[in-house]
Amino acid sequence: MTDKAGVLCSALGVVALFLNISAPAAAAADRGFAAVGGQVQPTTDTDLGEFTSSHMAIEIVLAPRNASGLSSLLTDLYDANSANYQHWLAPGEFSSRFAPDSAQSAAVAAYLRESGLDVEQTSSPFLLRASGPSSMMETTFHTALHSYSNRKGITYYSNVAEIQMPETLAPGVLAVVGLSNTVRPHSHIVRPASHSSGPPIPSCEAPYPTIAQLYNLFVNGIGFPVVYGGGPGCNGLTPDQTNSLYGAPDLGPAAKGEGVNIAVFELSAYQHSDIDAWTEQFYGPNFKAPLEDIIVDGGPLAPICPMGDQCPPSFEGYAGDIEVDADIETQLAIAPDVRRLLVYNAPNDFTGQTELDEYTKIADDDIADVISSSWGECENDAGAGLVQAENLVFEQMALQGQSMFGAAGDTGAFDCIRSDGTTIVNVDDPPSQPWVTSVGGTSFETFNPDANPDPSYPTGVETVWNVYNLCNASPDEDGLPGFDWCAAGGAGGGGNSQFWGRPIYQNGPGITNRYTAYGNGTTNCALARKGTPCREVPDISADADALTGYAEYCTGSAATPNSQCTFSAGQTPPGWFEIGGTSLSSPLWSGIIADQDGFWRGRLGNANPLLYLLYNFDPAGYFNDITGIHQAENNNGLFPVTPGYDMATGIGTPKMGAIITLVPQR
């Protein structure tokens, strides 16, 4: 096996990697104070007046020491011609080199205490936790807190003006998390209709449903047979079929994640017995998934919710078990020989604090080589403060050589539809982060491999995931508004970031196009200099259509409260069903990079620099380009599919053998 760095250096050239991001200066309303965490965007939601709470908790994110050195080190570690290429930081080294000094932390803590807040240290040197009544929060941060009601009738609170701190302290504070509760992470998973009681299907090769069938389902509740792939009961693609379709190499455990630690970010409990049943079906009774549960903030079964935050019972327990099982099973479908499969789990909250704690734990542990998250929220709901706090964690992961993947979303270009009902053009956080690989969705549409265990890739058939282009902004699309189709049927997420500027690794044919947005200080990459082209997502894609989906096993009972799998008992066979969503394409891609890590015996680090270099070097050798040419589906609700890069499918879908071995495939 040749040296990996040598292969990349000779074939792909130099990686000059840095981010074109600088937070815009904001004039403080009060003399002696300066803004922290970015601007507050105006809202059209109904203002219900002042928000009050007798006790609430927040997290103050301290800025790293020597931020310019951090940026330079990122550039150096991802430069294939550098002597430091892929010389990742050792566990704990990120904090020792970049954690705020004790004087900075002490000064911020002193100001908070002088303001009357209770302050405590956390396990991270970058995070301080403060608590007190809402009135004290308003005084401390020179803002006001109001309650609002959105178009779905959901009430929430948020600061109405920029957060401010004394100008001597503000530069040392990156963000304040917890002064709004619009985050509410949700999974990106879609399950097709249950099998109807109509005539039996003679094989697993049922035709793709018609628009009339879909309309009858969503409007009249009339189901239709959903049979696809070779899973039990024709319930989705098997691991063998998925690997065959995307060209996995036949190289044994070395290309199946051997020796690699892989992790999933979760916000729900799950049952190990479900995973056992799935692995026994596909790998035999002697296979044992190397699962390890790592609980943060009490986890979803015993949540330790920040004061004033909300971790409602309906969001906890097994409320997302269908997601957790899908993530784990997809990882095992692509990388079954991993050494450890770490399941990180925190409560699902409304402010993003438990989410931030979990990502921080994954980074600080520095055990996982590759991480996938299928949970997120639209950028508009996340807010500038939380995304900057997350970015620091993802920079840490990148410096440590950890690969981070996220699901781009399941409602096309309109990522907020399911969370708050708004139809603004928006993308998903955290996949829109510069140091996260955003994974979009495609469909195999008319191609059904039936029970064939070794199907070939259907060249020219794979499309963007947007069934019949029904997801769009039309007021009447085949009997339903187009936005309703986005929410009901699903479509692959993608578009321009409202926060982040375009990283330099993101370049190549199609990257700059007529839909490219440029920084304007507010709605377009607001954390970048004005005029900067915005970060575009997704980066890459894979099958996410629930009608051409994957075989999942998940069960529920009275012992698993809030389970989304309790209704699977009527399935044939029980517990098995077909599943889709970018929640599946994200762990699929993280599994591929785990395979690459195992094959090359080392961490790749953030995958985006390599993926875009492969795209520029030999796109047809490494990716299946989704072109939209002569295809019924040719957009994600707004952004068109084109040859080369597009904001509907990114670079394209994987040729697994080429990605894993770095040898192009034809």
XYZ file of C-alpha atoms in Angstrom:
666
model
C 0.000 0.000 0.000
C 1.484 3.363 -0.991
C 1.822 6.295 1.369
C -1.493 8.139 1.637
C 0.028 11.611 1.877
C 2.157 10.901 -1.187
C -0.882 9.791 -3.178
C -2.756 12.953 -2.271
C 0.193 15.247 -2.836
C 1.021 13.918 -6.279
C -2.520 13.432 -7.525
C -4.316 16.354 -6.004
C -1.827 19.073 -5.215
C -1.747 21.349 -2.231
C -4.632 21.895 0.152
C -4.714 25.555 1.099
C -7.457 25.400 3.703
C -8.772 28.278 5.709
C -12.100 29.947 6.372
C -13.060 33.340 5.037
C -14.974 34.255 8.162
C -14.854 37.318 10.324
C -17.562 38.418 12.728
C -18.895 41.845 11.764
C -18.428 44.544 14.340
C -21.652 45.815 15.870
C -22.045 49.176 17.517
C -23.034 48.852 21.172
C -26.196 50.605 22.245
C -24.718 51.460 25.638
C -21.391 53.167 26.018
C -18.769 50.857 27.424
C -20.525 47.714 26.188
C -20.012 45.653 23.035
C -22.121 43.070 21.233
C -21.465 39.344 21.663
C -22.507 36.442 19.464
C -23.869 38.092 16.325
C -26.898 40.094 15.336
C -30.510 39.310 16.232
C -32.697 38.884 13.175
C -36.147 40.548 13.196
C -39.152 38.239 13.440
C -42.689 38.410 12.109
C -43.976 36.144 14.894
C -46.475 37.550 17.379
C -44.806 39.338 20.317
C -46.531 38.205 23.528
C -44.631 40.611 25.753
C -41.994 40.227 28.430
C -40.731 36.763 29.300
C -40.165 36.078 32.970
C -38.584 33.140 34.757
C -37.621 32.826 38.395
C -34.586 30.743 37.523
C -32.896 29.961 34.234
C -29.470 28.666 33.245
C -27.238 29.640 30.338
C -23.825 28.708 28.984
C -21.181 31.316 28.228
C -18.788 30.184 25.503
C -15.325 31.647 25.980
C -13.298 32.570 22.912
C -10.165 30.497 22.274
C -6.748 31.814 23.151
C -4.653 32.616 20.056
C -7.488 32.325 17.525
C -5.160 33.245 14.664
C -2.818 30.418 15.651
C -5.776 28.032 15.691
C -6.703 29.075 12.149
C -3.114 28.735 10.954
C -2.824 25.282 12.464
C -5.984 24.166 10.660
C -4.439 25.332 7.402
C -1.191 23.519 8.139
C -2.726 20.199 9.169
C -4.819 20.033 5.995
C -2.033 21.003 3.585
C -0.827 17.820 1.851
C 2.536 19.490 1.162
C 3.061 20.476 4.787
C 5.402 18.557 7.063
C 2.569 18.681 9.604
C -0.047 17.208 7.249
C -2.473 15.082 9.303
C -0.334 15.368 12.423
C -3.454 15.590 14.537
C -3.513 17.048 18.030
C -3.260 14.501 20.827
C -6.115 14.121 23.329
C -6.191 17.178 25.591
C -3.792 19.163 23.406
C -6.503 21.408 21.970
C -7.323 22.716 25.431
C -3.700 23.069 26.484
C -2.938 25.165 23.378
C -6.126 27.153 22.867
C -8.217 27.208 26.036
C -8.808 30.706 27.433
C -6.266 31.639 30.065
C -7.305 31.676 33.703
C -7.397 35.480 33.827
C -9.911 35.653 30.960
C -12.152 33.020 32.510
C -11.894 34.589 35.972
C -12.752 38.065 34.672
C -15.894 36.865 32.904
C -16.942 34.805 35.931
C -16.380 37.782 38.226
C -18.592 40.035 36.102
C -21.372 37.444 36.097
C -21.181 37.057 39.882
C -21.114 40.822 40.386
C -24.307 40.938 38.317
C -25.917 38.552 40.803
C -25.728 35.339 38.799
C -24.581 32.009 40.205
C -21.573 30.734 38.234
C -20.067 27.277 37.978
C -17.292 25.712 35.963
C -18.041 22.877 33.568
C -15.912 20.001 32.366
C -14.846 22.189 29.429
C -12.503 25.182 29.938
C -14.448 26.934 27.149
C -17.815 26.815 28.939
C -19.104 28.620 32.018
C -22.607 27.947 33.318
C -24.536 30.785 34.949
C -28.013 30.826 36.460
C -30.450 33.311 37.946
C -33.799 34.993 37.271
C -34.626 36.297 33.808
C -34.605 39.904 35.045
C -30.993 39.475 36.122
C -30.111 37.961 32.742
C -31.568 41.015 31.017
C -29.506 43.375 33.173
C -26.322 41.343 32.846
C -26.462 41.143 29.049
C -28.141 44.519 28.350
C -31.041 43.013 26.444
C -34.709 42.158 26.976
C -36.393 38.765 26.850
C -39.810 38.420 25.216
C -42.204 35.569 24.510
C -43.422 34.941 20.957
C -45.879 32.713 19.141
C -45.097 31.361 15.671
C -47.483 30.408 12.880
C -47.814 26.864 14.223
C -48.925 28.219 17.601
C -45.649 27.251 19.282
C -44.574 29.716 21.957
C -40.963 30.463 22.687
C -38.781 33.112 24.265
C -35.841 35.023 22.864
C -33.730 38.105 23.418
C -35.084 41.026 21.397
C -31.749 42.810 20.993
C -28.086 41.909 20.735
C -26.429 40.418 23.779
C -23.907 42.868 25.209
C -21.129 42.690 27.751
C -18.516 45.185 28.963
C -16.233 46.032 26.063
C -13.212 44.855 28.054
C -14.758 41.368 28.325
C -16.719 41.025 25.085
C -13.719 39.994 22.905
C -13.151 37.043 25.225
C -16.715 35.755 24.889
C -17.707 33.910 21.720
C -21.398 33.366 22.458
C -24.099 33.040 25.088
C -26.365 30.009 24.703
C -29.708 29.744 26.467
C -31.317 33.170 26.105
C -33.643 31.750 23.457
C -35.369 28.376 23.210
C -36.024 27.964 19.499
C -33.400 25.267 18.898
C -35.341 22.042 19.526
C -33.248 19.569 17.488
C -35.214 17.058 15.425
C -34.234 14.000 13.440
C -34.233 13.765 9.645
C -35.998 10.514 9.024
C -38.900 9.536 6.775
C -40.897 6.327 6.918
C -43.149 5.350 3.997
C -46.789 4.353 4.324
C -47.693 1.011 5.835
C -48.499 -1.829 3.510
C -52.107 -1.737 2.382
C -54.480 -4.675 2.387
C -54.668 -4.740 -1.412
C -53.723 -7.639 -3.677
C -50.358 -9.261 -2.936
C -47.274 -8.154 -4.815
C -45.733 -11.121 -6.675
C -42.181 -10.017 -5.852
C -40.273 -7.222 -4.124
C -40.221 -5.324 -7.389
C -43.291 -3.100 -7.061
C -43.472 -0.025 -9.292
C -42.652 3.393 -7.918
C -45.864 4.986 -6.589
C -47.843 7.433 -8.693
C -48.783 11.001 -7.767
C -52.386 9.846 -7.386
C -51.321 7.195 -4.864
C -49.276 9.729 -2.893
C -52.166 12.209 -2.899
C -54.588 9.561 -1.657
C -52.156 8.710 1.115
C -51.512 12.242 2.366
C -55.045 13.602 1.865
C -57.356 10.616 2.246
C -55.223 8.250 4.316
C -55.433 5.504 1.695
C -52.206 3.510 1.708
C -50.523 1.506 -0.999
C -48.090 -1.411 -1.048
C -44.531 -0.311 -0.291
C -42.130 -3.032 -1.337
C -38.542 -2.333 -2.231
C -35.243 -4.172 -2.019
C -34.393 -7.500 -0.497
C -34.908 -6.835 3.199
C -37.255 -9.078 5.187
C -40.756 -8.679 3.758
C -39.373 -6.542 0.900
C -38.764 -3.801 3.470
C -35.806 -1.956 1.989
C -32.250 -2.463 0.824
C -30.021 -4.979 2.578
C -26.408 -4.142 3.517
C -25.165 -6.263 0.614
C -27.384 -4.391 -1.820
C -26.353 -0.960 -0.543
C -22.656 -1.802 -0.742
C -23.061 -3.298 -4.205
C -25.028 -0.363 -5.590
C -22.361 2.106 -4.498
C -19.403 -0.067 -5.498
C -17.848 -1.179 -2.209
C -14.484 -2.924 -2.709
C -14.071 -6.605 -1.918
C -11.050 -6.198 0.352
C -12.218 -7.812 3.566
C -12.227 -6.253 7.053
C -9.479 -3.762 6.107
C -12.038 -1.881 4.021
C -14.948 -2.437 6.409
C -13.872 -0.208 9.273
C -11.437 -2.582 10.955
C -9.798 -0.942 13.964
C -11.842 2.250 13.697
C -13.962 3.892 16.398
C -17.191 5.332 15.048
C -19.803 7.412 16.896
C -23.374 8.570 16.503
C -24.829 11.699 18.088
C -28.245 10.890 19.562
C -31.033 12.449 21.633
C -33.136 9.366 22.346
C -32.966 6.011 24.080
C -32.970 2.800 22.056
C -32.964 -0.957 22.599
C -29.839 -3.048 22.098
C -32.135 -5.962 21.309
C -33.254 -4.195 18.117
C -29.665 -3.953 16.939
C -29.094 -7.606 17.851
C -32.073 -8.664 15.727
C -30.868 -6.599 12.767
C -27.295 -7.906 12.902
C -28.442 -11.509 13.326
C -30.544 -11.177 10.180
C -27.687 -9.898 8.045
C -24.494 -11.106 9.766
C -25.562 -14.236 11.636
C -26.030 -15.109 15.321
C -22.339 -14.847 16.191
C -21.999 -11.199 15.214
C -22.100 -8.776 18.144
C -22.230 -5.039 17.492
C -19.535 -3.280 19.607
C -22.017 -0.827 21.143
C -21.001 1.520 23.963
C -23.476 3.982 25.452
C -22.047 7.299 26.665
C -24.577 9.416 28.557
C -24.415 13.231 28.725
C -26.523 15.407 31.070
C -28.420 12.371 32.301
C -29.427 11.239 28.815
C -32.995 10.890 27.519
C -34.090 8.491 30.282
C -32.982 10.617 33.257
C -32.574 14.115 31.808
C -30.727 16.759 33.768
C -32.335 19.733 32.065
C -30.792 23.208 32.393
C -32.906 25.397 34.678
C -35.471 27.359 32.716
C -34.897 25.155 29.684
C -37.417 22.546 28.583
C -36.875 18.812 28.198
C -40.529 17.777 27.952
C -41.371 14.106 28.542
C -42.746 13.792 25.004
C -39.267 14.609 23.658
C -37.461 12.174 25.947
C -37.511 8.435 26.591
C -37.592 6.513 23.314
C -39.099 9.386 21.298
C -36.418 9.058 18.612
C -35.657 5.340 18.768
C -36.463 4.990 15.074
C -33.614 7.445 14.418
C -31.079 5.849 16.747
C -31.671 2.367 15.342
C -31.441 3.669 11.772
C -28.138 5.450 12.481
C -26.538 2.444 14.138
C -27.803 -0.072 11.600
C -26.645 2.054 8.660
C -23.186 2.419 10.188
C -23.012 -1.351 10.573
C -24.246 -1.895 7.012
C -21.235 0.009 5.647
C -18.578 -0.532 8.334
C -19.436 -3.746 10.205
C -15.896 -4.413 11.431
C -15.391 -1.243 13.484
C -13.652 -1.682 16.813
C -16.118 0.432 18.843
C -19.493 1.974 18.024
C -20.057 4.787 20.493
C -23.632 5.961 21.053
C -23.490 9.411 22.661
C -26.831 10.421 24.134
C -28.142 13.568 25.821
C -31.642 14.853 26.609
C -33.405 16.702 23.811
C -33.849 20.297 24.975
C -35.136 23.592 23.561
C -32.132 25.905 23.992
C -29.350 23.783 22.498
C -27.363 23.547 25.723
C -27.580 19.765 26.023
C -26.789 19.457 22.306
C -23.700 21.628 22.779
C -22.689 19.615 25.840
C -22.884 16.390 23.846
C -20.798 17.655 20.929
C -18.279 19.033 23.438
C -18.094 15.627 25.135
C -17.466 13.861 21.809
C -14.649 16.281 20.987
C -13.081 16.239 24.454
C -13.190 12.439 24.677
C -11.445 12.277 21.269
C -12.219 8.567 20.997
C -14.322 8.562 17.848
C -12.497 8.718 14.529
C -15.720 9.382 12.607
C -19.002 10.894 13.863
C -22.445 11.161 12.293
C -25.410 13.233 13.470
C -28.889 12.985 12.019
C -30.290 15.630 14.390
C -30.424 19.335 13.665
C -32.465 22.476 13.293
C -32.785 25.135 10.641
C -30.176 27.881 10.929
C -32.894 30.445 11.565
C -33.927 28.597 14.735
C -30.361 27.858 15.845
C -29.251 31.493 15.912
C -25.827 33.051 15.566
C -24.736 32.377 19.143
C -25.248 28.616 19.080
C -23.718 28.105 15.633
C -20.543 29.938 16.697
C -20.359 27.851 19.858
C -20.716 24.680 17.787
C -18.133 25.850 15.271
C -15.470 26.001 17.974
C -16.195 22.365 18.837
C -16.077 21.286 15.194
C -12.759 23.121 14.744
C -11.458 21.090 17.678
C -12.640 17.891 16.007
C -10.957 18.885 12.739
C -7.646 19.578 14.507
C -7.857 16.200 16.240
C -8.483 14.423 12.936
C -12.095 13.535 13.660
C -14.493 13.386 10.692
C -17.926 14.915 11.332
C -21.018 14.297 9.141
C -24.541 15.705 9.312
C -27.884 15.171 7.578
C -28.697 18.106 5.272
C -32.439 17.954 5.915
C -35.599 16.395 4.505
C -37.725 19.356 3.342
C -35.766 20.605 0.367
C -34.578 24.205 0.390
C -37.044 25.079 3.162
C -35.531 23.536 6.274
C -37.733 25.315 8.847
C -41.056 23.883 7.630
C -41.317 21.003 10.092
C -39.948 22.884 13.103
C -41.787 26.212 13.023
C -43.931 26.124 9.894
C -42.114 28.920 8.080
C -41.332 28.499 4.396
C -38.293 30.756 4.243
C -35.326 29.471 2.282
C -33.050 27.983 4.956
C -30.505 25.197 5.484
C -29.814 22.897 8.412
C -27.401 23.378 11.296
C -24.972 21.799 12.084
C -24.433 20.342 8.555
C -24.040 23.895 7.207
C -21.002 24.378 9.453
C -17.691 24.693 7.557
C -16.148 21.815 9.528
C -19.060 19.410 9.062
C -19.681 17.378 5.914
C -23.266 18.007 4.821
C -24.958 14.954 3.283
C -27.955 15.461 0.986
C -30.504 13.056 -0.441
C -31.067 11.208 -3.709
C -33.484 8.546 -4.964
C -33.152 5.390 -7.029
C -36.652 6.248 -8.312
C -37.638 3.666 -10.964
C -34.793 1.247 -10.163
C -35.664 -1.588 -7.776
C -33.093 -4.360 -7.238
C -35.759 -6.741 -5.901
C -33.939 -9.490 -3.966
C -30.782 -9.391 -6.117
C -27.936 -9.342 -3.547
C -25.424 -7.909 -6.018
C -27.088 -5.115 -8.046
C -24.978 -2.822 -10.200
C -25.222 0.942 -9.962
C -28.063 2.115 -12.269
C -26.149 4.738 -14.246
C -28.325 7.679 -15.218
C -31.246 6.611 -13.015
C -30.344 8.035 -9.592
C -32.039 11.416 -9.130
C -32.294 14.134 -6.538
C -34.766 13.197 -3.812
C -37.905 15.226 -4.586
C -40.640 12.874 -5.752
C -41.985 14.161 -9.083
C -40.666 17.631 -8.119
C -43.732 17.973 -5.886
C -41.783 19.848 -3.205
C -41.730 23.469 -4.386
C -43.202 26.908 -3.730
C -46.285 26.404 -5.911
C -49.630 27.224 -4.223
C -51.271 24.237 -5.938
C -49.149 21.245 -6.875
C -51.289 18.283 -7.894
C -53.934 19.037 -5.293
C -51.683 20.129 -2.432
C -49.550 23.231 -1.897
C -45.954 22.539 -2.867
C -44.675 23.309 0.625
C -47.030 20.642 2.008
C -45.398 18.114 -0.292
C -41.994 19.141 1.103
C -43.127 18.390 4.647
C -45.092 15.233 3.843
C -43.110 13.473 1.133
C -39.674 14.927 1.761
C -36.861 16.288 -0.390
C -33.091 16.600 -0.017
C -31.921 19.701 1.852
C -29.549 22.249 0.358
C -28.822 25.914 -0.248
C -26.726 28.822 1.030
C -25.803 29.328 4.676
C -27.185 32.418 6.361
C -24.159 32.423 8.697
C -21.021 30.966 7.122
C -18.799 32.144 4.297
C -17.493 29.694 1.729
C -14.440 27.707 2.872
C -11.622 27.715 0.320
C -11.744 23.925 -0.011
C -15.198 24.370 -1.563
C -14.289 25.074 -5.145
C -14.729 23.468 -8.539
C -17.205 23.271 -11.427
C -20.626 24.564 -10.447
C -19.660 25.924 -7.023
C -20.144 29.493 -8.179
C -23.468 29.651 -9.999
C -26.426 31.946 -10.486
C -27.866 30.833 -7.146
C -24.707 31.617 -5.160
C -25.445 34.087 -2.355
C -23.003 36.694 -1.089
C -22.542 38.076 2.390
C -24.832 41.007 3.180
C -24.350 41.219 6.954
C -27.812 39.860 7.765
C -29.518 37.017 5.879
C -26.578 35.794 3.767
C -23.482 34.390 5.524
C -23.775 37.081 8.203
C -20.616 35.929 10.013
C -18.494 36.570 6.919
C -17.301 39.813 5.376
C -19.808 41.473 3.084
C -19.418 40.332 -0.509
C -18.013 36.926 0.488
C -19.658 33.975 -1.314
C -21.601 31.861 1.164
C -21.057 28.277 2.272
C -23.098 25.991 0.041
C -24.620 22.641 1.023
C -24.872 19.734 0.640
C -21.314 18.610 0.039
C -22.220 15.111 -1.121
C -25.333 12.899 -1.199
C -26.668 9.339 -1.137
C -30.018 7.589 -1.396
C -32.490 9.071 1.096
C -35.879 8.445 -0.516
C -38.079 6.449 1.862
C -39.635 4.811 -1.208
C -36.205 3.470 -2.264
C -34.950 3.119 1.286
C -33.184 0.764 3.647
C -34.291 -2.150 5.820
C -34.633 -1.149 9.478
C -35.547 -3.228 12.504
C -37.070 -1.326 15.418
C -39.701 -2.354 17.959
C -41.556 -0.617 20.747
C -43.812 -1.505 23.653
C -45.226 -0.139 26.888
C -41.708 -0.464 28.274
C -40.351 2.020 25.702
C -42.360 5.228 26.258
C -42.802 7.552 23.259
C -41.344 4.956 20.884
C -41.883 5.700 17.207
C -41.648 1.974 16.471
C -44.626 0.726 18.485
C -46.776 0.787 15.342
C -44.388 -1.597 13.595
C -46.049 -4.635 15.199
C -48.391 -4.952 12.215
C -45.560 -5.080 9.737
C -44.649 -8.261 7.891
C -42.480 -9.567 9.380
C -42.956 -7.778 12.736
C -40.434 -5.051 13.500
C -39.189 -4.628 9.944
C -39.934 -1.619 7.768
C -38.365 0.547 5.085
C -36.750 3.817 6.125
C -35.346 6.900 4.414
C -34.294 10.495 4.955
C -30.905 12.188 5.008
C -30.674 10.543 8.436
C -29.643 7.485 6.441
C -27.362 9.112 3.872
C -25.282 10.782 6.613
C -24.302 7.586 8.514
C -23.827 5.876 5.152
C -21.135 8.400 4.253
C -19.561 8.369 7.717
C -19.340 4.593 7.371
C -17.477 5.011 4.082
C -14.913 7.297 5.719
C -14.585 4.811 8.586
C -13.761 2.226 5.929
C -11.163 4.568 4.490
C -9.651 5.171 7.932
C -9.386 1.419 8.425
C -7.889 0.842 4.992
C -5.219 3.549 5.454
C -4.726 2.832 9.174
C -5.258 6.400 10.285
C -7.692 9.274 10.597
C -8.667 11.253 7.524
C -9.867 14.226 9.550
C -12.502 16.526 8.119
C -13.566 14.862 4.872
C -14.453 17.969 2.861
C -10.937 19.004 1.758
C -10.274 15.538 0.334
C -13.720 15.179 -1.250
C -13.533 18.492 -3.093
C -9.983 17.771 -4.232
C -11.077 14.405 -5.604
C -13.950 16.201 -7.307
C -11.557 18.609 -8.997
C -9.006 15.926 -9.813
C -11.237 13.215 -11.321
C -14.949 13.681 -10.551
C -16.157 10.761 -12.668
C -13.607 8.474 -11.039
C -14.847 9.086 -7.502
C -18.493 10.223 -7.672
C -21.745 9.521 -9.457
C -22.811 12.892 -10.822
C -26.546 13.539 -10.462
C -27.181 15.739 -13.501
C -30.956 16.195 -13.695
C -30.726 15.690 -17.462
C -33.649 13.673 -18.874
C -34.891 13.078 -15.311
C -38.323 13.855 -13.857
C -36.762 15.089 -10.624
C -34.419 17.996 -11.303
C -34.469 20.261 -8.216
C -34.810 20.168 -4.420
C -37.760 22.533 -4.353
C -35.756 25.569 -5.423
C -32.177 24.789 -6.453
C -31.747 22.900 -9.754
C -29.739 19.761 -10.342
C -26.933 20.369 -12.847
C -23.861 18.547 -14.120
C -21.086 19.099 -11.587
C -21.763 20.610 -8.193
C -25.249 21.851 -7.328
C -27.083 22.815 -4.146
C -29.485 19.908 -4.558
C -27.040 16.966 -4.526
C -23.605 18.520 -3.973
C -20.699 16.757 -5.680
C -22.752 13.589 -6.139
C -23.007 10.119 -4.621
C -20.119 7.792 -3.724
C -18.110 5.317 -5.681
C -17.126 3.546 -2.505
C -14.146 1.614 -3.796
C -12.568 4.781 -5.158
C -13.222 6.827 -2.009
C -11.844 4.114 0.261
C -8.738 3.188 -1.757
C -8.196 6.566 -3.514
C -7.985 4.677 -6.800
C -10.546 6.067 -9.291
C -13.204 3.719 -10.660
C -14.640 3.710 -14.190
